[in-house]
Short mmCIF file of C-alpha atoms in Angstrom, two decimals:
data_model
loop_
_atom_site.label_atom_id
_atom_site.label_comp_id
_atom_site.label_asym_id
_atom_site.label_seq_id
_atom_site.Cartn_x
_atom_site.Cartn_y
_atom_site.Cartn_z
CA MET A 12 139.75 133.78 60.84
CA SER A 13 143.06 133.79 59.61
CA GLN A 14 143.78 131.34 56.72
CA ARG A 15 146.15 129.09 58.91
CA SER A 16 142.89 128.46 61.47
CA ARG A 17 140.58 128.05 58.30
CA THR A 18 143.50 125.68 57.46
CA LEU A 19 143.63 123.83 60.25
CA ARG A 20 139.89 123.47 61.39
CA THR A 21 139.55 121.92 57.66
CA LEU A 22 141.93 119.63 58.62
CA LEU A 23 140.67 118.50 61.98
CA GLY A 24 137.24 118.61 60.57
CA GLY A 25 138.08 116.20 57.86
CA VAL A 26 140.28 113.97 60.80
CA ARG A 27 137.06 113.96 62.85
CA ARG A 28 135.21 112.65 59.25
CA ARG A 29 137.70 109.96 58.53
CA ILE A 30 137.41 108.73 62.25
CA GLY A 31 133.53 108.56 62.02
CA ARG A 32 133.53 106.79 59.14
CA ASP A 33 136.26 104.19 60.27
CA ARG A 34 133.58 103.41 63.26
CA THR A 35 130.93 103.25 61.71
CA ALA A 36 132.16 100.57 58.81
CA ALA A 37 133.87 99.00 61.83
CA GLY A 38 130.04 98.47 63.27
CA HIS A 39 126.68 98.08 62.42
CA PRO A 40 124.87 101.22 60.74
CA ALA A 41 122.90 103.10 63.65
CA GLU A 42 119.72 102.26 61.08
CA ARG A 43 120.74 98.99 60.98
CA ALA A 44 120.98 98.05 64.84
CA LEU A 45 121.29 100.06 68.32
CA VAL A 46 121.50 99.53 71.91
CA GLU A 47 118.75 101.56 73.29
CA THR A 48 119.32 100.69 76.98
CA PHE A 49 122.49 100.91 78.77
CA THR A 50 122.11 100.77 82.63
CA LYS A 51 124.35 99.15 85.49
CA GLN A 52 121.14 96.63 85.33
CA GLU A 53 120.63 95.80 81.63
CA ILE A 54 121.23 96.33 78.61
CA ALA A 55 118.96 96.07 75.43
CA GLY A 56 118.43 96.67 72.31
CA TRP A 57 117.12 95.77 68.69
CA LEU A 58 118.60 94.46 65.37
CA LEU A 59 116.61 94.86 61.67
CA LEU A 60 117.16 91.68 59.18
CA PRO A 61 115.39 90.23 56.29
CA PRO A 62 113.03 88.19 58.04
CA ASP A 63 114.28 84.77 56.77
CA ALA A 64 117.40 85.49 58.77
CA PRO A 65 118.70 82.48 60.50
CA GLU A 66 118.61 82.62 64.14
CA CYS A 67 120.94 85.71 65.23
CA ARG A 68 122.94 85.35 68.82
CA VAL A 69 124.30 88.78 70.29
CA SER A 70 127.35 88.81 72.20
CA LEU A 71 128.68 91.24 75.32
CA TRP A 72 132.03 91.62 75.16
CA LEU A 73 134.48 92.53 77.94
CA ASN A 74 137.78 93.61 75.96
CA ASP A 75 138.32 90.92 73.93
CA ILE A 76 136.45 88.83 76.17
CA ALA A 77 133.16 87.29 75.03
CA ALA A 78 131.28 87.30 78.43
CA THR A 79 128.22 86.13 77.06
CA GLU A 80 125.60 85.72 74.30
CA VAL A 81 122.11 86.02 74.04
CA VAL A 82 119.31 85.24 71.26
CA ALA A 83 117.59 87.75 69.34
CA HIS A 84 114.12 87.75 69.75
CA PRO A 85 111.89 88.73 66.61
CA GLU A 86 109.03 91.35 66.45
CA PRO A 87 106.24 90.39 64.64
CA ASP A 88 105.51 93.02 62.69
CA THR A 89 108.47 94.55 59.60
CA VAL A 90 110.17 98.07 59.54
CA GLY A 91 110.41 98.84 55.93
CA GLY A 92 111.03 95.22 54.33
CA LEU A 93 113.14 94.18 57.64
CA GLN A 94 112.23 92.10 60.91
CA ARG A 95 112.77 93.82 64.28
CA ARG A 96 114.86 91.42 66.78
CA ARG A 97 115.45 92.08 70.25
CA PHE A 98 117.86 91.51 72.66
CA ARG A 99 118.76 91.90 76.52
CA PHE A 100 121.53 91.78 78.84
CA VAL A 101 120.85 91.16 82.16
CA LEU A 102 123.99 92.28 83.80
CA TYR A 103 123.90 91.51 88.11
CA ASP A 104 127.46 90.41 88.43
CA PHE A 105 128.95 91.94 85.30
CA TRP A 106 130.18 95.14 85.96
CA ARG A 107 132.42 93.59 89.36
CA PHE A 108 134.76 92.56 86.51
CA ALA A 109 134.91 95.73 84.61
CA ARG A 110 137.77 98.65 85.47
CA THR A 111 137.84 102.40 84.13
CA THR A 112 140.65 101.03 81.47
CA ASP A 113 138.58 98.73 80.07
CA THR A 114 136.05 98.35 77.06
CA ILE A 115 132.62 97.32 77.09
CA SER A 116 131.01 96.16 73.66
CA VAL A 117 127.23 94.59 72.51
CA ARG A 118 128.50 92.62 69.58
CA TYR A 119 126.59 91.25 66.63
CA ASP A 120 128.19 89.10 63.72
CA GLU A 121 131.61 89.64 65.26
CA ARG A 122 130.73 94.09 64.37
CA PRO A 123 130.06 96.12 67.32
CA VAL A 124 126.85 97.49 67.82
CA LEU A 125 126.06 101.00 68.20
CA LEU A 126 125.33 102.73 71.90
CA ALA A 127 122.49 105.11 71.71
CA ALA A 128 123.28 106.97 74.92
CA ARG A 129 126.75 106.53 74.31
CA LYS A 130 127.46 107.62 70.45
CA SER A 131 129.79 105.58 70.85
CA TYR A 132 130.70 101.89 69.75
CA GLY A 133 132.50 100.92 73.21
CA TYR A 134 132.24 102.46 76.45
CA ARG A 135 134.45 102.44 79.88
CA PRO A 136 132.81 102.48 83.37
CA LYS A 137 133.33 105.02 85.19
CA ILE A 138 134.47 103.19 88.73
CA ASP A 139 137.00 99.87 88.91
CA GLY A 140 134.96 96.59 89.96
CA ARG A 141 135.86 95.00 92.35
CA SER A 142 137.03 92.12 90.51
CA THR A 143 139.50 92.11 86.87
CA PRO A 144 138.75 90.82 83.82
CA GLU A 145 141.36 88.41 84.37
CA GLU A 146 139.65 86.90 87.05
CA LEU A 147 136.72 86.63 84.95
CA ILE A 148 139.19 84.68 82.19
CA THR A 149 140.19 82.24 85.17
CA LEU A 150 136.21 81.83 85.87
CA LEU A 151 135.34 81.37 82.38
CA ARG A 152 137.88 78.52 81.74
CA THR A 153 136.73 76.88 84.97
CA GLY A 154 133.22 76.37 83.49
CA HIS A 155 131.79 79.49 85.04
CA ILE A 156 128.60 81.57 82.82
CA PHE A 157 126.38 84.32 83.35
CA GLY A 158 123.26 82.85 84.49
CA GLN A 159 119.98 83.70 83.59
CA GLY A 160 120.19 86.38 86.57
CA GLY A 161 123.14 88.18 85.55
CA LYS A 162 125.34 86.31 88.36
CA ILE A 163 128.07 84.34 87.45
CA GLN A 164 127.58 80.77 88.50
CA LEU A 165 129.20 77.41 87.77
CA GLY A 166 127.45 76.00 85.46
CA LYS A 167 124.34 73.45 85.89
CA ILE A 168 125.74 70.48 84.11
CA ILE A 169 128.67 70.24 85.88
CA ASP A 170 127.32 71.52 89.56
CA THR A 171 126.94 68.27 90.67
CA GLY A 172 126.40 69.69 94.46
CA TRP A 173 123.70 71.70 93.28
CA GLN A 174 122.24 68.70 91.15
CA ASP A 175 122.27 66.83 94.15
CA GLN A 176 120.92 69.62 96.69
CA VAL A 177 117.78 70.61 94.73
CA LEU A 178 116.89 66.70 93.37
CA ARG A 179 116.97 65.97 97.00
CA LEU A 180 114.75 68.48 97.83
CA HIS A 181 112.30 68.21 95.55
CA ASP A 182 112.07 64.76 96.61
CA ALA A 183 111.22 65.51 99.55
CA VAL A 184 108.42 67.91 98.98
CA HIS A 185 107.36 65.74 96.47
CA ARG A 186 106.75 62.86 99.21
CA HIS A 187 105.42 65.34 101.31
CA LEU A 188 102.67 66.57 99.15
CA GLU A 189 101.97 63.06 98.18
CA ALA A 190 101.33 62.35 101.35
CA GLU A 191 99.14 65.12 102.52
CA PHE A 192 97.10 65.59 99.47
CA GLY A 193 97.78 63.22 97.07
CA LEU A 194 99.26 65.64 94.97
CA ARG A 195 102.66 64.31 93.11
CA THR A 196 105.07 66.50 91.81
CA PHE A 197 106.66 66.80 88.08
CA LEU A 198 109.29 68.75 86.16
CA GLY A 199 107.89 71.33 85.16
CA TYR A 200 109.10 75.02 82.89
CA GLY A 201 112.81 75.32 82.55
CA THR A 202 114.15 71.98 84.37
CA LEU A 203 111.31 70.27 81.55
CA LEU A 204 112.90 72.06 79.23
CA GLY A 205 116.26 70.99 79.73
CA TYR A 206 115.04 67.72 80.51
CA VAL A 207 113.36 67.24 76.80
CA ARG A 208 116.12 69.32 75.10
CA ASP A 209 119.26 68.79 76.93
CA HIS A 210 118.71 65.38 78.37
CA GLY A 211 119.84 67.43 81.98
CA PHE A 212 119.56 70.26 83.25
CA ILE A 213 120.25 73.95 81.35
CA ASP A 214 123.60 75.75 82.34
CA HIS A 215 122.31 78.75 82.83
CA ASP A 216 119.86 78.08 84.92
CA ARG A 217 118.80 79.55 88.49
CA ASP A 218 116.75 77.08 90.02
CA PHE A 219 115.27 73.91 90.13
CA ASP A 220 111.00 74.30 88.57
CA GLY A 221 108.55 71.83 89.90
CA ALA A 222 104.75 71.66 89.05
CA TYR A 223 101.57 69.95 90.11
CA LEU A 224 98.22 69.36 88.94
CA SER A 225 95.44 70.83 91.20
CA ARG A 226 92.45 68.71 91.47
CA HIS A 227 90.39 71.84 91.59
CA THR A 228 89.06 73.06 88.27
CA ASP A 229 88.16 76.11 89.60
CA PRO A 230 91.15 78.41 89.30
CA ALA A 231 90.68 80.65 92.52
CA ALA A 232 90.35 76.91 94.82
CA ALA A 233 93.13 76.35 93.04
CA ALA A 234 94.73 79.74 94.35
CA GLU A 235 93.21 78.55 97.55
CA GLN A 236 95.02 75.05 97.54
CA LEU A 237 97.98 76.93 96.76
CA ILE A 238 97.94 79.00 100.12
CA THR A 239 97.05 75.53 102.10
CA VAL A 240 99.74 73.54 100.60
CA ALA A 241 102.35 76.19 101.63
CA GLU A 242 101.46 76.30 105.28
CA SER A 243 101.42 72.77 105.24
CA LEU A 244 105.39 72.76 103.77
CA ILE A 245 105.80 75.79 106.76
CA ARG A 246 104.32 73.36 109.61
CA LYS A 247 106.95 70.64 107.88
CA GLY A 248 109.73 73.17 108.46
CA PHE A 249 109.99 74.28 104.88
CA GLN A 250 111.01 77.90 103.83
CA VAL A 251 108.35 78.92 101.60
CA ILE A 252 108.56 82.74 99.89
CA PRO A 253 105.37 82.99 98.19
CA LYS A 254 104.47 84.53 94.85
CA ALA A 255 102.26 85.27 92.71
CA SER A 256 102.65 82.40 90.49
CA CYS A 257 104.84 79.70 92.38
CA LEU A 258 106.34 79.13 95.69
CA ALA A 259 109.73 79.31 96.05
CA ILE A 260 110.88 76.34 98.41
CA LYS A 261 114.08 75.98 100.35
CA ASP A 262 114.90 73.96 103.59
CA LEU A 263 117.64 73.97 105.81
CA ASP A 264 119.89 71.77 104.15
CA SER A 265 119.57 72.92 100.87
CA GLY A 266 122.61 75.91 100.97
CA ALA A 267 121.35 78.31 98.15
CA ALA A 268 119.48 75.22 96.19
CA GLN A 269 115.72 76.20 95.66
CA ILE A 270 112.98 74.98 94.25
CA ASP A 271 110.04 76.55 92.21
CA LEU A 272 107.01 74.93 92.85
CA PHE A 273 103.44 76.20 90.28
CA HIS A 274 100.21 75.10 90.13
CA LEU A 275 98.93 73.88 87.10
CA VAL A 276 94.75 73.72 86.71
CA GLY A 277 93.00 71.52 84.67
CA ARG A 278 89.95 73.43 83.42
CA PRO A 279 85.91 72.40 83.13
CA ASP A 280 86.96 72.13 79.47
CA GLY A 281 89.83 69.52 79.83
CA THR A 282 92.34 71.91 79.02
CA VAL A 283 95.48 73.19 81.45
CA GLY A 284 95.57 76.80 82.82
CA PHE A 285 99.11 78.12 83.61
CA PRO A 286 99.03 80.30 86.06
CA PHE A 287 102.67 81.38 85.45
CA GLY A 288 101.78 81.92 81.99
CA SER A 289 103.26 80.32 78.90
CA VAL A 290 104.44 81.94 75.76
CA GLY A 291 102.71 79.37 73.40
CA SER A 292 98.87 80.10 72.90
CA ALA A 293 96.90 77.09 71.89
CA PRO A 294 95.10 75.15 73.98
CA VAL A 295 96.85 72.33 75.90
CA PRO A 296 94.61 68.97 76.63
CA VAL A 297 95.00 67.40 80.53
CA SER A 298 96.14 64.33 79.47
CA ALA A 299 99.39 66.10 77.78
CA ILE A 300 99.79 66.36 81.54
CA GLU A 301 98.37 63.20 82.90
CA PRO A 302 99.05 59.89 83.22
CA LEU A 303 102.79 61.09 84.21
CA GLN A 304 105.73 59.33 83.57
CA PRO A 305 108.84 58.07 85.28
CA ALA A 306 111.67 59.56 84.13
CA THR A 307 115.53 59.85 85.44
CA LEU A 308 117.12 63.49 85.76
CA ALA A 309 121.00 63.55 86.70
CA GLY A 310 120.84 59.43 87.83
CA ARG A 311 117.40 60.27 90.04
CA PRO A 312 114.14 59.12 89.64
CA VAL A 313 111.35 61.68 88.30
CA LEU A 314 108.02 62.24 87.13
CA VAL A 315 107.17 63.97 83.84
CA PRO A 316 104.25 64.92 81.66
CA ALA A 317 102.85 62.25 79.56
CA ASP A 318 103.74 64.55 77.11
CA PRO A 319 106.68 66.31 77.63
CA THR A 320 107.38 67.27 74.03
CA ALA A 321 104.34 69.22 73.97
CA ILE A 322 104.32 70.89 77.12
CA VAL A 323 107.88 72.61 76.73
CA GLU A 324 106.24 73.67 73.15
CA HIS A 325 103.81 75.06 74.38
CA LEU A 326 105.52 76.93 77.53
CA TYR A 327 108.33 78.41 75.75
CA GLY A 328 106.90 78.83 71.68
CA PRO A 329 108.36 77.75 68.62
CA GLY A 330 111.72 78.47 69.15
CA TRP A 331 112.45 76.15 72.34
CA ARG A 332 115.05 74.12 70.63
CA VAL A 333 117.56 77.00 70.79
CA PRO A 334 119.18 77.67 74.10
CA ASP A 335 119.03 81.53 75.43
CA PRO A 336 119.79 82.81 78.51
CA GLY A 337 118.43 86.11 77.78
CA PHE A 338 114.52 84.69 77.30
CA SER A 339 112.36 87.08 79.36
CA TRP A 340 108.64 86.19 80.69
CA LEU A 341 108.26 89.40 80.56
CA THR A 342 108.39 89.59 77.00
CA ALA A 343 108.15 86.51 75.41
CA ARG A 344 104.83 85.30 77.85
CA THR A 345 101.97 85.59 75.79
CA THR A 346 99.21 84.00 78.19
CA ARG A 347 98.42 82.90 81.38
CA GLU A 348 95.66 81.59 83.67
CA SER A 349 95.65 84.85 86.02
CA ARG A 350 92.68 83.84 88.22
CA ALA A 351 94.67 81.51 90.05
CA LEU A 352 97.70 84.01 90.77
CA LEU A 353 97.53 84.71 94.44
CA ASP A 354 96.93 88.74 95.22
CA HIS A 355 99.25 90.63 97.21
CA ASP A 356 96.43 90.43 100.93
CA GLN A 357 97.28 86.13 100.35
CA GLN A 358 100.95 86.65 99.21
CA ASP A 359 101.73 88.81 102.68
CA ARG A 360 99.73 86.34 104.96
CA LEU A 361 102.23 83.88 103.69
CA TYR A 362 105.40 85.25 103.59
CA TRP A 363 104.18 86.25 107.35
CA THR A 364 103.19 83.32 108.15
CA ASP A 365 107.24 81.45 106.93
CA PHE A 366 108.84 84.52 108.67
CA TYR A 367 107.39 83.97 112.54
CA ALA A 368 107.48 79.81 112.18
CA ARG A 369 111.51 80.80 112.51
CA PRO A 370 111.30 83.86 114.67
CA GLU A 371 114.45 85.82 115.65
CA LEU A 372 113.27 87.96 118.63
CA LEU A 373 115.06 91.22 118.16
CA PRO A 374 115.27 94.35 120.54
CA PRO A 375 112.85 97.30 120.31
CA SER A 376 113.11 99.13 117.09
CA SER A 377 114.97 102.56 117.00
CA PHE A 378 111.27 104.21 116.08
CA ALA A 379 110.07 103.18 119.61
CA PRO A 380 112.22 105.62 121.58
CA TRP A 381 111.90 108.04 118.36
CA VAL A 382 108.03 108.14 119.22
CA LEU A 383 108.31 107.98 122.85
CA ASP A 384 110.41 111.13 123.00
CA HIS A 385 107.20 113.36 121.82
CA PRO A 386 105.59 115.14 124.98
CA GLU A 387 101.98 114.75 125.86
CA LEU A 388 101.75 111.44 123.89
CA PRO A 389 97.80 109.47 124.70
CA ASP A 390 98.00 106.65 127.82
CA ARG A 391 96.30 104.15 125.41
CA VAL A 392 98.05 103.12 122.72
CA VAL A 393 97.27 100.55 119.81
CA ASP A 394 100.07 98.78 117.58
CA LEU A 395 99.34 97.97 113.95
CA GLY A 396 100.12 95.19 113.01
CA CYS A 397 102.06 94.65 115.80
CA GLY A 398 104.07 91.29 114.86
CA ASP A 399 105.75 89.32 117.14
CA GLY A 400 104.89 92.38 119.72
CA ARG A 401 109.01 93.80 119.38
CA ASP A 402 107.93 96.92 120.33
CA SER A 403 105.35 96.90 122.53
CA PRO A 404 106.86 96.17 125.87
CA VAL A 405 108.28 99.86 125.21
CA LEU A 406 104.99 101.36 124.50
CA ALA A 407 103.72 100.08 127.67
CA GLY A 408 106.23 102.29 129.46
CA ASP A 409 105.35 104.77 131.96
CA GLY A 410 102.42 102.83 132.94
CA ARG A 411 100.30 102.67 129.10
CA THR A 412 98.13 100.20 128.36
CA VAL A 413 98.92 98.64 124.77
CA ILE A 414 96.64 96.73 122.22
CA GLY A 415 98.80 94.67 119.72
CA ILE A 416 96.64 93.64 116.48
CA ASP A 417 98.57 91.31 114.26
CA ARG A 418 96.35 88.47 111.65
CA ILE A 419 99.63 86.14 112.11
CA PRO A 420 98.38 83.33 114.81
CA ALA A 421 102.66 82.69 114.83
CA ALA A 422 103.32 86.35 115.56
CA VAL A 423 100.58 86.98 118.13
CA ALA A 424 101.54 83.27 120.16
CA LEU A 425 105.40 84.76 120.18
CA ALA A 426 104.11 88.34 121.58
CA ARG A 427 102.28 86.76 123.92
CA SER A 428 105.43 84.96 124.81
CA ARG A 429 107.31 88.16 124.96
CA THR A 430 105.51 90.21 127.34
CA GLU A 431 102.86 90.58 129.98
CA GLU A 432 102.62 94.28 129.78
CA ALA A 433 100.40 94.28 126.81
CA SER A 434 97.60 92.31 125.31
CA PHE A 435 97.72 90.69 122.14
CA VAL A 436 94.75 90.22 119.54
CA GLU A 437 94.68 87.86 116.62
CA ALA A 438 92.38 89.52 113.78
CA ASP A 439 92.73 91.44 110.53
CA LEU A 440 93.19 95.18 109.52
CA ASN A 441 91.24 94.53 106.39
CA ASP A 442 88.31 93.33 108.64
CA GLY A 443 86.56 97.14 109.67
CA ASP A 444 83.70 95.87 112.21
CA ALA A 445 86.77 94.05 114.23
CA LEU A 446 89.03 97.01 113.81
CA ALA A 447 85.97 99.58 114.85
CA ASP A 448 85.40 97.10 117.27
CA LEU A 449 89.02 96.92 118.86
CA LEU A 450 89.57 100.55 118.27
CA GLY A 451 86.22 101.16 120.63
CA ARG A 452 87.52 98.76 123.62
CA ALA A 453 90.97 100.41 123.07
CA ARG A 454 89.43 103.84 123.62
CA GLY A 455 88.00 102.46 126.86
CA ALA A 456 84.52 103.76 128.34
CA SER A 457 86.02 107.26 128.42
CA GLY A 458 86.76 107.76 124.49
CA ALA A 459 90.29 108.09 125.78
CA PRO A 460 92.59 109.47 122.67
CA LEU A 461 94.77 106.89 121.11
CA LEU A 462 98.08 107.11 119.50
CA HIS A 463 98.50 104.15 116.42
CA TYR A 464 101.20 103.26 116.36
CA ALA A 465 101.83 101.30 112.56
CA ARG A 466 106.09 100.56 112.31
CA GLY A 467 106.46 99.04 108.33
CA LEU A 468 102.82 98.21 107.84
CA ALA A 469 102.22 101.17 105.05
CA GLY A 470 104.57 99.88 103.33
CA THR A 471 102.87 95.82 103.35
CA LEU A 472 99.81 96.27 102.77
CA PRO A 473 98.53 96.87 99.29
CA GLU A 474 97.13 100.63 98.43
CA PRO A 475 93.36 100.21 98.12
CA ALA A 476 94.18 98.49 102.09
CA TRP A 477 95.81 100.86 103.17
CA LEU A 478 94.02 104.13 101.65
CA THR A 479 90.59 101.98 103.46
CA LEU A 480 93.03 101.48 107.01
CA LEU A 481 93.00 105.18 107.01
CA ASP A 482 89.22 105.78 106.01
CA ARG A 483 88.72 103.70 108.46
CA LEU A 484 90.87 105.27 111.35
CA ALA A 485 89.89 109.17 110.13
CA ALA A 486 86.03 107.67 110.59
CA THR A 487 86.59 106.46 114.31
CA GLY A 488 89.35 109.17 115.27
CA ARG A 489 88.87 111.30 118.21
CA PRO A 490 90.69 115.00 118.69
CA GLY A 491 93.68 113.99 120.35
CA ASP A 492 94.50 111.43 118.45
CA LEU A 493 97.97 110.42 117.26
CA LEU A 494 99.20 108.30 114.00
CA ALA A 495 103.21 107.44 114.17
CA LEU A 496 104.07 106.17 111.26
CA GLU A 497 107.85 104.49 110.10
CA LEU A 498 107.68 103.05 106.62
CA ARG A 499 109.95 102.31 103.31
CA ILE A 500 109.62 105.02 100.90
CA ASP A 501 110.72 105.14 97.22
CA ALA A 502 114.67 106.15 98.04
CA ASP A 503 114.81 102.66 99.24
CA ARG A 504 113.59 100.70 95.87
CA ASN A 505 116.94 100.25 94.72
CA ARG A 506 119.00 100.08 98.16
CA PRO A 507 120.43 96.18 99.19
CA LYS A 508 117.65 94.30 101.41
CA ALA A 509 118.32 91.75 103.79
CA ASN A 510 115.09 89.75 102.75
CA PHE A 511 113.54 89.30 99.69
CA ARG A 512 109.50 89.49 99.20
CA SER A 513 108.12 89.34 96.11
CA PHE A 514 106.11 92.62 97.01
CA ARG A 515 106.41 95.61 98.89
CA ARG A 516 105.51 99.63 98.43
CA PHE A 517 107.66 102.13 98.45
CA PRO A 518 105.81 105.00 98.09
CA PRO A 519 107.21 108.49 97.74
CA PRO A 520 106.75 111.35 101.47
CA ALA A 521 104.84 113.63 99.80
CA GLU A 522 102.34 110.94 99.04
CA VAL A 523 101.78 109.44 102.59
CA ILE A 524 101.63 112.96 103.80
CA THR A 525 99.07 113.78 101.45
CA GLN A 526 97.01 110.76 102.56
CA LEU A 527 97.19 111.78 105.97
CA THR A 528 95.97 115.56 105.47
CA ASP A 529 93.42 115.35 103.21
CA ARG A 530 92.03 112.34 106.03
CA GLY A 531 92.27 115.18 109.06
CA TRP A 532 95.87 114.65 110.45
CA THR A 533 98.13 117.44 110.78
CA ILE A 534 101.38 116.69 110.61
CA LEU A 535 104.16 117.13 114.07
CA ASP A 536 107.17 115.82 113.36
CA ARG A 537 108.74 114.24 110.86
CA GLU A 538 112.52 112.06 110.07
CA ASP A 539 113.69 110.57 106.79
CA GLY A 540 116.72 109.36 105.04
CA THR A 541 118.97 106.58 105.83
CA GLY A 542 120.82 105.76 108.77
CA LEU A 543 117.70 105.29 111.07
CA SER A 544 117.39 101.67 111.79
CA PRO A 545 119.66 99.28 109.69
CA TYR A 546 119.40 95.35 109.93
CA ARG A 547 121.29 92.81 108.86
CA THR A 548 122.78 93.75 105.47
CA GLU A 549 120.42 96.73 104.62
CA ASP A 550 120.29 99.80 105.64
CA PRO A 551 116.80 100.75 104.53
CA ALA A 552 115.80 104.37 103.54
CA LEU A 553 113.08 105.29 105.62
CA LEU A 554 109.98 107.67 106.50
CA ARG A 555 109.27 108.94 110.09
CA LEU A 556 106.18 110.44 110.67
CA LEU A 557 104.00 111.81 113.47
CA ALA A 558 100.33 113.51 113.26
CA THR A 559 97.54 114.87 115.65
CA ARG A 560 93.82 114.47 114.31
CA ARG A 561 92.81 117.77 114.31
CA GLN A 562 89.79 119.49 116.26
#
């Protein structure tokens, strides 16, 4: 290497070192603050601060625009005498305002925090969002904020239209539950927090939270009562989306407004169980809930617990007085009454009960023609989880005998009204004796082979129930039986969905194929990918299989 080359390399190295020192000086040292996660969905990291340091807020910037901020929450342990405090931003709408020429940074105390994966203090997107930073500035100036779920929204404090919708909806639900069950709903969770702390709604909240205290002291009985409440609301015309610990409720007039209705359990020892959970762990007496007290929220009469401050402190812990758009129950929750949660099977039953309460009779799916395009199919078909009989008339073509099985009464009623070319039975596929009897009836006296047709069923059932069903089909199987499956796969997990469901499975194709081959099935045909069955706003990633029973 020449002297000139060595000199030039030395000079360039010095420039790089100076740039590195300048950037480090401008930002927090990596050992004191770091962004560990930087994805399209979230940004998360930590700070190391003295244990007695005051509350700290971390902000997310787009160029020189402070888009949003969150509180960094302390962990119990210290590192070298310093306390680690974690922060997290949810980025649902943020990227739409960023362009490839813009710089995104995370800042604490006006200094940027190092992005570990990027090895820099700023990041420029690879593609342009559909909006611009200028549009974000306009929205922020007109009272919009990034809400708890990361969506840009008009702050709930000034969104009087939303306030009117949720309060009207809550009042309608309250009146129905009081008339039908003698249950009185009151403000709960985030809505109660806003009432106590902010004397109104929380600006960054997403929905309205109500609650009721179950009259059942047994947690399992309280969960069953929540199911009964949901079914009653569905019959009344409300839309109900079941979750493990609450019901999300809408109606035809609520627009985007939604209320979450939580059930609480008064235990035999006089304390309250919170199935959704809480940050505080000290027991709360039933006397902190009842008797309920009248109050006013946004000019409307509501009910609140007997000691609302005590309930809020139990739900959100000692830091409840500090607003935090980045608060996450996934990390903050310390305890819950898990015995009162709805299991996947209970949620699934409620989901489909609600779904078929507002029927949308669609034409036959594209899966049925795919199956029927194969030669030498059995003349007898069992449509497992037939729903409203969407595919049953097509399967009954060419003189086939079709029996549709579903456990949702409304679905079976719709199927029967849809066609007389197939018969439909209300039965639970989890009931082994009932299933064996129906399969025997479908085969007839001759024991004819069957085509087991299951569209969407594999992703709906919890894995244990799905494997049990496969075991029962194997135990009752005969040579010549066929099994036709269509299901969502792992590639569909993060793709857009037309309908929200709190429970779905997205197994990888290899796993499903192994489950079949291990039980005596041989794969005859396979197709997977997108473009197979678009629906509304979604184009799911699907797997289609046709398998035969080995001799």
